[in-house]
JSON list of C-alpha atoms in Angstrom, two decimals:
[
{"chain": "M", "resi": 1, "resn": "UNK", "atom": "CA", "xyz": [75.80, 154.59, -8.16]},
{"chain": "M", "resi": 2, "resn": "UNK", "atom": "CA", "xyz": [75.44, 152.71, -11.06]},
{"chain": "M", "resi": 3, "resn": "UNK", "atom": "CA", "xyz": [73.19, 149.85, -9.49]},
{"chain": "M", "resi": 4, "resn": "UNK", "atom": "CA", "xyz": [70.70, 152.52, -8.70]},
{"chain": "M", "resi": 5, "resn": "UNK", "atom": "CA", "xyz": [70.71, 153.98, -12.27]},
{"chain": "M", "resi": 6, "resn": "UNK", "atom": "CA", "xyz": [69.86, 150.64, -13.30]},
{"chain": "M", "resi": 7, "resn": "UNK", "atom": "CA", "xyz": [67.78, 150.17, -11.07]},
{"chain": "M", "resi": 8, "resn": "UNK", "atom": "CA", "xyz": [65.39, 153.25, -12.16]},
{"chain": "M", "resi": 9, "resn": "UNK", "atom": "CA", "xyz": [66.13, 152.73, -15.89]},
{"chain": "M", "resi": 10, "resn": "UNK", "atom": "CA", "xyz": [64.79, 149.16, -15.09]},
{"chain": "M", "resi": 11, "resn": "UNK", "atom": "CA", "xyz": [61.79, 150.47, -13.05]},
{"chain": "M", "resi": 12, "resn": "UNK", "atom": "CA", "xyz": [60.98, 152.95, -16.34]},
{"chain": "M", "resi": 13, "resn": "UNK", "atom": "CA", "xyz": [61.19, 150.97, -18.53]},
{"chain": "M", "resi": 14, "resn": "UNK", "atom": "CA", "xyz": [58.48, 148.42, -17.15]},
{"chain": "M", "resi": 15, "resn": "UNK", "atom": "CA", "xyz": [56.19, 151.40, -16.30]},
{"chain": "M", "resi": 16, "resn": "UNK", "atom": "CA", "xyz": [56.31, 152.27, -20.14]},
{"chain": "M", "resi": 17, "resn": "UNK", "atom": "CA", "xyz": [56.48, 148.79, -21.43]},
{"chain": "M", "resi": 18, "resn": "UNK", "atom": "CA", "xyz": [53.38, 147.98, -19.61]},
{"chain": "M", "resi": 19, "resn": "UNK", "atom": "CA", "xyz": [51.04, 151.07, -21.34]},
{"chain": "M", "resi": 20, "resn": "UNK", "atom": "CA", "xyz": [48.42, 150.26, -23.50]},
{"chain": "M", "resi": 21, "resn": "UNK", "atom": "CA", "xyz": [49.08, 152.76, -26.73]},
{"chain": "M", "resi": 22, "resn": "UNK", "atom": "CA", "xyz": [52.38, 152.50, -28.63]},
{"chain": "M", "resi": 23, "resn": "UNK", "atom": "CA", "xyz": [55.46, 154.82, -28.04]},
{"chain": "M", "resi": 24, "resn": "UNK", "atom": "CA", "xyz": [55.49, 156.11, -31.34]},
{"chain": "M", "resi": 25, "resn": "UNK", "atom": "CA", "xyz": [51.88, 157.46, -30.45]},
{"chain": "M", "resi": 26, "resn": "UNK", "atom": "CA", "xyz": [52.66, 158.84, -27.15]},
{"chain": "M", "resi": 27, "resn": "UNK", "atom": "CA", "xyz": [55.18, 160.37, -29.03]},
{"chain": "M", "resi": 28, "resn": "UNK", "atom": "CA", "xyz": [53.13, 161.82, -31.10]},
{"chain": "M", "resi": 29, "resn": "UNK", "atom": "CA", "xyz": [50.96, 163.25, -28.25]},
{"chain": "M", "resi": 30, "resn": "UNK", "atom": "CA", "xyz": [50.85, 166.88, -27.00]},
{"chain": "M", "resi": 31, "resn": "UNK", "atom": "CA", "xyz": [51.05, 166.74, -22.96]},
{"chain": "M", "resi": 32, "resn": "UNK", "atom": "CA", "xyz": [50.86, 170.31, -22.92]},
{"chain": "M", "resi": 33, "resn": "UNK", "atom": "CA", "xyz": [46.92, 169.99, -23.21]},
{"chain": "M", "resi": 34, "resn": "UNK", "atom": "CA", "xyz": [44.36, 169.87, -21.50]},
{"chain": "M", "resi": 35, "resn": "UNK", "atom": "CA", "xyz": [40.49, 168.56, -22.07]},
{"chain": "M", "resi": 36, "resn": "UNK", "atom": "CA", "xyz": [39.66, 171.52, -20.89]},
{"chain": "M", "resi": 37, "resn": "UNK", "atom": "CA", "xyz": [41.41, 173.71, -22.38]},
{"chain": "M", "resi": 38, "resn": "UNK", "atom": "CA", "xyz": [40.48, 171.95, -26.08]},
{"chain": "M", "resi": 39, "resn": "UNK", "atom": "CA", "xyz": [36.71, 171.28, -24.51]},
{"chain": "M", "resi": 40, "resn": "UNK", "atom": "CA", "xyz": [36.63, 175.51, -24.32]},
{"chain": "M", "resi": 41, "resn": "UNK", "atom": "CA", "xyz": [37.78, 175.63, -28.36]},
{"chain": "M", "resi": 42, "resn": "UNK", "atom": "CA", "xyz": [38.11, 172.42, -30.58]},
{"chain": "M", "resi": 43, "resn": "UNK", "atom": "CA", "xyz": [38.08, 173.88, -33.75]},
{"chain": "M", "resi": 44, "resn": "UNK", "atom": "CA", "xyz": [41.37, 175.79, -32.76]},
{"chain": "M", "resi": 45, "resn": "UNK", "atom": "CA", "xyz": [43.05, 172.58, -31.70]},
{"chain": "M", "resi": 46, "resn": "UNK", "atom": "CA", "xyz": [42.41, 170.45, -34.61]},
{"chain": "M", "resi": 47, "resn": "UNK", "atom": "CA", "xyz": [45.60, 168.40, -36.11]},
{"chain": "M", "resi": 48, "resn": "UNK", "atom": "CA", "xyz": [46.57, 167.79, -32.40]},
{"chain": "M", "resi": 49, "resn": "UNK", "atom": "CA", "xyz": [47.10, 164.77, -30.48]},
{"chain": "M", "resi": 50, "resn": "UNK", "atom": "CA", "xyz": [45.92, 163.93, -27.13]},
{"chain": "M", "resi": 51, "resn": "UNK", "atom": "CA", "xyz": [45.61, 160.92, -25.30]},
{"chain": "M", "resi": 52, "resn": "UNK", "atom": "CA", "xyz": [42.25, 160.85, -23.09]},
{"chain": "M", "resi": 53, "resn": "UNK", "atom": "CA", "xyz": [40.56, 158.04, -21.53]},
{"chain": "M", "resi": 54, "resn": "UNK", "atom": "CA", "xyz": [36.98, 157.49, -19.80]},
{"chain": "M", "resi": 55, "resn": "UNK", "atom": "CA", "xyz": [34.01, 155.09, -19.53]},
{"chain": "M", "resi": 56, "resn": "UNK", "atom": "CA", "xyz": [32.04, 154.48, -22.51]},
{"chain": "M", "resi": 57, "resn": "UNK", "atom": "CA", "xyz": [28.31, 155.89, -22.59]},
{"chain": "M", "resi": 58, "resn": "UNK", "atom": "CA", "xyz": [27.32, 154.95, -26.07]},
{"chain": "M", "resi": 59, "resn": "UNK", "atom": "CA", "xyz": [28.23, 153.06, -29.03]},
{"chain": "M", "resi": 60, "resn": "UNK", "atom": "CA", "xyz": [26.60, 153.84, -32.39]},
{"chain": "M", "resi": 61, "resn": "UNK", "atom": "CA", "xyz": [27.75, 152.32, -36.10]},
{"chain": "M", "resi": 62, "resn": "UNK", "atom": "CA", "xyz": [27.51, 154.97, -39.14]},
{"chain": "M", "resi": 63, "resn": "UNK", "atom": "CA", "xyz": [28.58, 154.16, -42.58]},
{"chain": "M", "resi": 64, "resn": "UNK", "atom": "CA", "xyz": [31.79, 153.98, -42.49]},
{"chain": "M", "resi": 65, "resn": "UNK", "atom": "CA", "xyz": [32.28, 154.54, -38.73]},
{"chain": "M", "resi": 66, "resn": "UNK", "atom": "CA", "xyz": [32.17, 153.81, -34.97]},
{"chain": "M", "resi": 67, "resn": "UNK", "atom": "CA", "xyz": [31.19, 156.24, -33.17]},
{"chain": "M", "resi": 68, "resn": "UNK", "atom": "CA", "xyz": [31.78, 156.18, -29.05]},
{"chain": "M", "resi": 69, "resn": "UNK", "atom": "CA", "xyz": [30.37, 158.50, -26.57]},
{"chain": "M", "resi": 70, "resn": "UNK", "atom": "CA", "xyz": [33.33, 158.51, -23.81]},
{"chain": "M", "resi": 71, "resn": "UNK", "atom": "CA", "xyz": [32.76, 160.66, -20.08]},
{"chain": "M", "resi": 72, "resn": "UNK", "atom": "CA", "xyz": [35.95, 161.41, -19.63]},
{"chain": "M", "resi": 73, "resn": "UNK", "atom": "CA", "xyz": [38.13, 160.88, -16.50]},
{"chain": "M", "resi": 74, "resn": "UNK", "atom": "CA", "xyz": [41.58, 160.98, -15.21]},
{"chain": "M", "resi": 75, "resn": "UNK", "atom": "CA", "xyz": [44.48, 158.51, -16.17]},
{"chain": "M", "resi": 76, "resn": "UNK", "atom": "CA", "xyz": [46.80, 157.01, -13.79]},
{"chain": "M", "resi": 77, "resn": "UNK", "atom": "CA", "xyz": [50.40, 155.82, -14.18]},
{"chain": "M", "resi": 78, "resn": "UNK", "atom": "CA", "xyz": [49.29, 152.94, -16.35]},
{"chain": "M", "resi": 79, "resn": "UNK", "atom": "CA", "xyz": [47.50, 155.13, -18.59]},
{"chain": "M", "resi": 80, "resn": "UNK", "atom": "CA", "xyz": [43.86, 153.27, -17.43]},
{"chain": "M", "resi": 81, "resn": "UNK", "atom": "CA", "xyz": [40.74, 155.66, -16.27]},
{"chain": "M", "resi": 82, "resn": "UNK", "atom": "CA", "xyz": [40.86, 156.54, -13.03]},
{"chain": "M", "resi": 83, "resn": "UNK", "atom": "CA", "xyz": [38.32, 158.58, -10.69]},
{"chain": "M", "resi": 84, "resn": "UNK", "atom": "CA", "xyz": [35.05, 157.15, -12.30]},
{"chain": "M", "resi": 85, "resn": "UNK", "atom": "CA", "xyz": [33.05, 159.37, -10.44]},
{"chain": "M", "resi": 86, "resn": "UNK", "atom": "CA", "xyz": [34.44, 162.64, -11.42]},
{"chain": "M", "resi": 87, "resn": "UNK", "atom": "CA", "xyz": [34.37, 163.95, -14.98]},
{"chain": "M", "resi": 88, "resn": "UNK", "atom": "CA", "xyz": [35.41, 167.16, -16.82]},
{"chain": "M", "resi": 89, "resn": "UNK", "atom": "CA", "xyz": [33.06, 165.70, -19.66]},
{"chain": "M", "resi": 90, "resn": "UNK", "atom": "CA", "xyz": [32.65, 163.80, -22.36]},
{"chain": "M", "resi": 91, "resn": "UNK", "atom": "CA", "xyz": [33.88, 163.35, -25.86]},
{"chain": "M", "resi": 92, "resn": "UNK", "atom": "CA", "xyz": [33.49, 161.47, -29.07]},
{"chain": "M", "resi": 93, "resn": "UNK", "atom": "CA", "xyz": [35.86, 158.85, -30.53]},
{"chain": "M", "resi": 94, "resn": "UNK", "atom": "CA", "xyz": [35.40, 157.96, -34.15]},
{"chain": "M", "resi": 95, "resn": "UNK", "atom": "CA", "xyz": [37.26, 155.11, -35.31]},
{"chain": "M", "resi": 96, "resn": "UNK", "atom": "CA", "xyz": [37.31, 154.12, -38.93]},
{"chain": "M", "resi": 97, "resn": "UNK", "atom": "CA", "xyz": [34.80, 150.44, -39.63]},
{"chain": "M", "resi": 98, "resn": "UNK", "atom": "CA", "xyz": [32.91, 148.54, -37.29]},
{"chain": "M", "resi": 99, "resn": "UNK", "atom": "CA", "xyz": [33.25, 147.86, -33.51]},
{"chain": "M", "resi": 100, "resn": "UNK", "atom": "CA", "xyz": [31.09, 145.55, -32.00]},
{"chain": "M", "resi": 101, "resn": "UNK", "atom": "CA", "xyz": [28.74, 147.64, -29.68]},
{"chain": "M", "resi": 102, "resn": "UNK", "atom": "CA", "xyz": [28.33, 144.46, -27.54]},
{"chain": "M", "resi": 103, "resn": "UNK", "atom": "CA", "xyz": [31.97, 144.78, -26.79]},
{"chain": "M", "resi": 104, "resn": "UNK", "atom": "CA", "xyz": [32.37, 148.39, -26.85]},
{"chain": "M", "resi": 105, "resn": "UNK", "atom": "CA", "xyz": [29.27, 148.93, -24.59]},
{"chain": "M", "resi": 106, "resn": "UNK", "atom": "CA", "xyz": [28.44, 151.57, -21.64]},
{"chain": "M", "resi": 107, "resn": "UNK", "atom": "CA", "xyz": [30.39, 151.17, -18.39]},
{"chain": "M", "resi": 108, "resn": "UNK", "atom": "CA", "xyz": [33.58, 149.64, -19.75]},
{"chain": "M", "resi": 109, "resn": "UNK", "atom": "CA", "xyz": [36.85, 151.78, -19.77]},
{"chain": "M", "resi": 110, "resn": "UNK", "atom": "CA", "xyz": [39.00, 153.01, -22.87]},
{"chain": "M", "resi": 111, "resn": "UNK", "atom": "CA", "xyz": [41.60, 154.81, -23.05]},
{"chain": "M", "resi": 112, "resn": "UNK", "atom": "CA", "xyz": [42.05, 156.71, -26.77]},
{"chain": "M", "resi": 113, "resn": "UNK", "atom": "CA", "xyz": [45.49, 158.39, -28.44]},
{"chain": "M", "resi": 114, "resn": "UNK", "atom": "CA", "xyz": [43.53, 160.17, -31.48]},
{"chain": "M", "resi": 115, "resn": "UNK", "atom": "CA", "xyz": [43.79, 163.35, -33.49]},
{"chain": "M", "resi": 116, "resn": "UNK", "atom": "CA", "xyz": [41.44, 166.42, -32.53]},
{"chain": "M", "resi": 117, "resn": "UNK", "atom": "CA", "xyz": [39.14, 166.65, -35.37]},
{"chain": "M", "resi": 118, "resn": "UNK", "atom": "CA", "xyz": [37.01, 169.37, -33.91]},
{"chain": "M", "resi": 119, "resn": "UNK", "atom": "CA", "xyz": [33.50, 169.22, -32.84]},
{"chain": "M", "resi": 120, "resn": "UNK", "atom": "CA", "xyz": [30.08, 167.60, -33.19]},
{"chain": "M", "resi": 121, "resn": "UNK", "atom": "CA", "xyz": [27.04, 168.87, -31.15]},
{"chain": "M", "resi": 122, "resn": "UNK", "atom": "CA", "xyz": [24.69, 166.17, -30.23]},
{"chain": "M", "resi": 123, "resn": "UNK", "atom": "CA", "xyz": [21.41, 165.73, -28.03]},
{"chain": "M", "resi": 124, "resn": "UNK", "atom": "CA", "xyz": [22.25, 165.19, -24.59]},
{"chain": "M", "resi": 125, "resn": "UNK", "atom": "CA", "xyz": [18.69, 165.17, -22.73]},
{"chain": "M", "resi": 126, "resn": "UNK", "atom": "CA", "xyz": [16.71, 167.78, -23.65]},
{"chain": "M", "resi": 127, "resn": "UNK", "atom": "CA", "xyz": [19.76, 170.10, -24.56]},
{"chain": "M", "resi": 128, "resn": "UNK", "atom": "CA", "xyz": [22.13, 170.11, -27.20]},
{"chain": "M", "resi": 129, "resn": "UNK", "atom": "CA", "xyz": [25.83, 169.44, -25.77]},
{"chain": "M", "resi": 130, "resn": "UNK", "atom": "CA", "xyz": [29.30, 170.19, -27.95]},
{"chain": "M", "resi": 131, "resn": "UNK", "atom": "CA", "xyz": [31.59, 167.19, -27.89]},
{"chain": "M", "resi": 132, "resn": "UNK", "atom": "CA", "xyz": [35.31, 167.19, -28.95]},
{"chain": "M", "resi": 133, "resn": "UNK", "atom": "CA", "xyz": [35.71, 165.28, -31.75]},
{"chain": "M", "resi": 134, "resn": "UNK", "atom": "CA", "xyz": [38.93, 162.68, -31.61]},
{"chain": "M", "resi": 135, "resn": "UNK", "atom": "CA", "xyz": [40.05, 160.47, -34.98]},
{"chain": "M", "resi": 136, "resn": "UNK", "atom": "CA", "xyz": [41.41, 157.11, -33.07]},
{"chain": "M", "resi": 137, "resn": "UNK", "atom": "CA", "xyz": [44.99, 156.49, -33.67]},
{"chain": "M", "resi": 138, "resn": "UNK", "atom": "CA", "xyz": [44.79, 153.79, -31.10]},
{"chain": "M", "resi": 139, "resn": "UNK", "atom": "CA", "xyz": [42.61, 152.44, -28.69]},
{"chain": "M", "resi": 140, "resn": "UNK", "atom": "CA", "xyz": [42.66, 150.24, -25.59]},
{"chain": "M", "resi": 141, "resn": "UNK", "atom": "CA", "xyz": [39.52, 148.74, -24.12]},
{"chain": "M", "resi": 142, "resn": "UNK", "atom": "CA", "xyz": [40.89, 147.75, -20.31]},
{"chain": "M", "resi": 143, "resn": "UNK", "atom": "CA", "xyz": [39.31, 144.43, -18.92]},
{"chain": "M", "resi": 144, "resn": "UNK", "atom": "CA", "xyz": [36.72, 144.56, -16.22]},
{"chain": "M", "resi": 145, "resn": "UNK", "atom": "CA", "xyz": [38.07, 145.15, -13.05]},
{"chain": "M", "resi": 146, "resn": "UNK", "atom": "CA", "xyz": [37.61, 142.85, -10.41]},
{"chain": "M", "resi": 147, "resn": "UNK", "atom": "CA", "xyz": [34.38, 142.68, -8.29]},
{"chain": "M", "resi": 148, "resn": "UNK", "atom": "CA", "xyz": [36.35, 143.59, -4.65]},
{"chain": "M", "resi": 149, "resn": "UNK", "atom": "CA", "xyz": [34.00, 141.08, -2.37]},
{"chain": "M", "resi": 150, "resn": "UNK", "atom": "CA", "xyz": [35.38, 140.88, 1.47]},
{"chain": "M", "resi": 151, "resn": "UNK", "atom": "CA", "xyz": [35.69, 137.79, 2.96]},
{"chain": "M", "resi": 152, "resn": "UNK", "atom": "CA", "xyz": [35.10, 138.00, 6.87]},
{"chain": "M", "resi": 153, "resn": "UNK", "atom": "CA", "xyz": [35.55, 135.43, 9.27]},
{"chain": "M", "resi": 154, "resn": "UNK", "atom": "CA", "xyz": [32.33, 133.52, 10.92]},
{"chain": "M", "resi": 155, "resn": "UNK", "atom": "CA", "xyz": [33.38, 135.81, 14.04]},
{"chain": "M", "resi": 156, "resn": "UNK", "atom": "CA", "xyz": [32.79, 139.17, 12.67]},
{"chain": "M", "resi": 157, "resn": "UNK", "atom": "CA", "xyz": [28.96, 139.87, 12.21]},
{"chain": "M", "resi": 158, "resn": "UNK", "atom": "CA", "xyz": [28.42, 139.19, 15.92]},
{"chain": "M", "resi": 159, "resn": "UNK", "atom": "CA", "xyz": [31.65, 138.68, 17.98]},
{"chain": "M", "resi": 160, "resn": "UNK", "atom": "CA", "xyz": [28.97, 137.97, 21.18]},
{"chain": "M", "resi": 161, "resn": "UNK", "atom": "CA", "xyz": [26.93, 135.54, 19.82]},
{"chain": "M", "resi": 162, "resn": "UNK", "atom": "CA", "xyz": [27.82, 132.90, 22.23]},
{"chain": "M", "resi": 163, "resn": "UNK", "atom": "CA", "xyz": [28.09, 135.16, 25.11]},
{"chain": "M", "resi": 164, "resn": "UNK", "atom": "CA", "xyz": [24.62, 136.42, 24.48]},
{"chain": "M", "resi": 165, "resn": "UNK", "atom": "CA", "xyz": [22.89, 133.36, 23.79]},
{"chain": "M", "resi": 166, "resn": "UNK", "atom": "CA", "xyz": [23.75, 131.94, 26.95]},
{"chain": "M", "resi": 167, "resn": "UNK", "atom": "CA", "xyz": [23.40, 134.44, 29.11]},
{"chain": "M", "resi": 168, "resn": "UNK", "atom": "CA", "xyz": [20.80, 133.64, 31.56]},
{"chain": "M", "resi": 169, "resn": "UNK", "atom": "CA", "xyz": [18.73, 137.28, 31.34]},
{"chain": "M", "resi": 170, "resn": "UNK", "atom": "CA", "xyz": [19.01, 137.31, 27.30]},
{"chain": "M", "resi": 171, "resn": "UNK", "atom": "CA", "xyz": [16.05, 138.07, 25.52]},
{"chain": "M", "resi": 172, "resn": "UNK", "atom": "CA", "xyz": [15.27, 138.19, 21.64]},
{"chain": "M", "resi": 173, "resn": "UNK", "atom": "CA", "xyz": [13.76, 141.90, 20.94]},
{"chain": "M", "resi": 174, "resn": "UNK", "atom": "CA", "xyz": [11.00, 139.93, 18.81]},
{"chain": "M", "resi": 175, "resn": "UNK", "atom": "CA", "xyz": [10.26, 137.17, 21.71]},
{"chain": "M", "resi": 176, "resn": "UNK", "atom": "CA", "xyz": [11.39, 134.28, 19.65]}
]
């Protein structure tokens, strides 16, 4: 009995050791939220934390500020965006000084533990759209996954190549 408790506590603690934002952050955050529910009302969830990931649209500098456009998207176990292709919406991120904007650019994934500061509406197109507003605690820019490029064997893109070629009534559909 007790091999399996350590097993588990072993197996937790690696799942958690491995996450991107701090413990004392995730802590800190309120998993009773939702981005919808706080994309409905901002204003009324202000002081809150939340921790929200996505792909980044847009990077922009102010003054004193970065300021990232994030789509927003699920997170798995590891706290990383998942489900790329399906979005509830999008948010901002403002993190106190600069971030590079060549670094931070669109198509890379973040995942955010910030404080709802409430909203800013912005230009999307040619209609205005309201964006939650987060102050970044902490943020995590995840590395480029992988390009996922098959490798088949010679075999594959015509398993009767042989056979066909010397057949004795094979013909080319072109005449060659």
């Amino acid at each position: 009995m007790k091999g399996w408790f350590l097993l588990i506590s072993l197996a937790a603690g690696l799942i958690i050791s491995c996450a991107p934002i701090s413990k004392e952050i995730v802590h800190q955050v309120d998993k009773t939220l939702t981005f919808r529910d706080i994309q409905k009302d901002p204003d009324s969830y202000t002081g809150k934390t939340v921790l929200w990931g996505g792909v980044i649209v847009e990077t922009s500098n102010r003054q004193q500020e970065t300021l990232i456009k994030v789509r927003q998207t699920e997170l798995d176990y590891q706290q990383r965006p998942t489900n790329l292709d399906r979005s509830l919406g999008r948010f901002l991120i403002r993190q106190a000084g600069f971030l590079d904007p060549a670094i931070y650019k669109e198509g890379r994934e973040i995942t955010v533990a910030g404080e709802v500061t409430g909203k800013e509406v912005l230009p999307l197109g040619i209609s205005q759209y309201i964006y939650p507003v987060l102050w970044a605690k902490e943020i995590h820019l995840w590395e480029r996954r992988p390009e996922y490029r098959p490798i088949y064997p010679p075999w594959y893109y015509d398993p009767y190549y042989f056979w066909w070629h010397h057949h004795p009534y094979w013909r080319h559909p072109y005449g060659w």
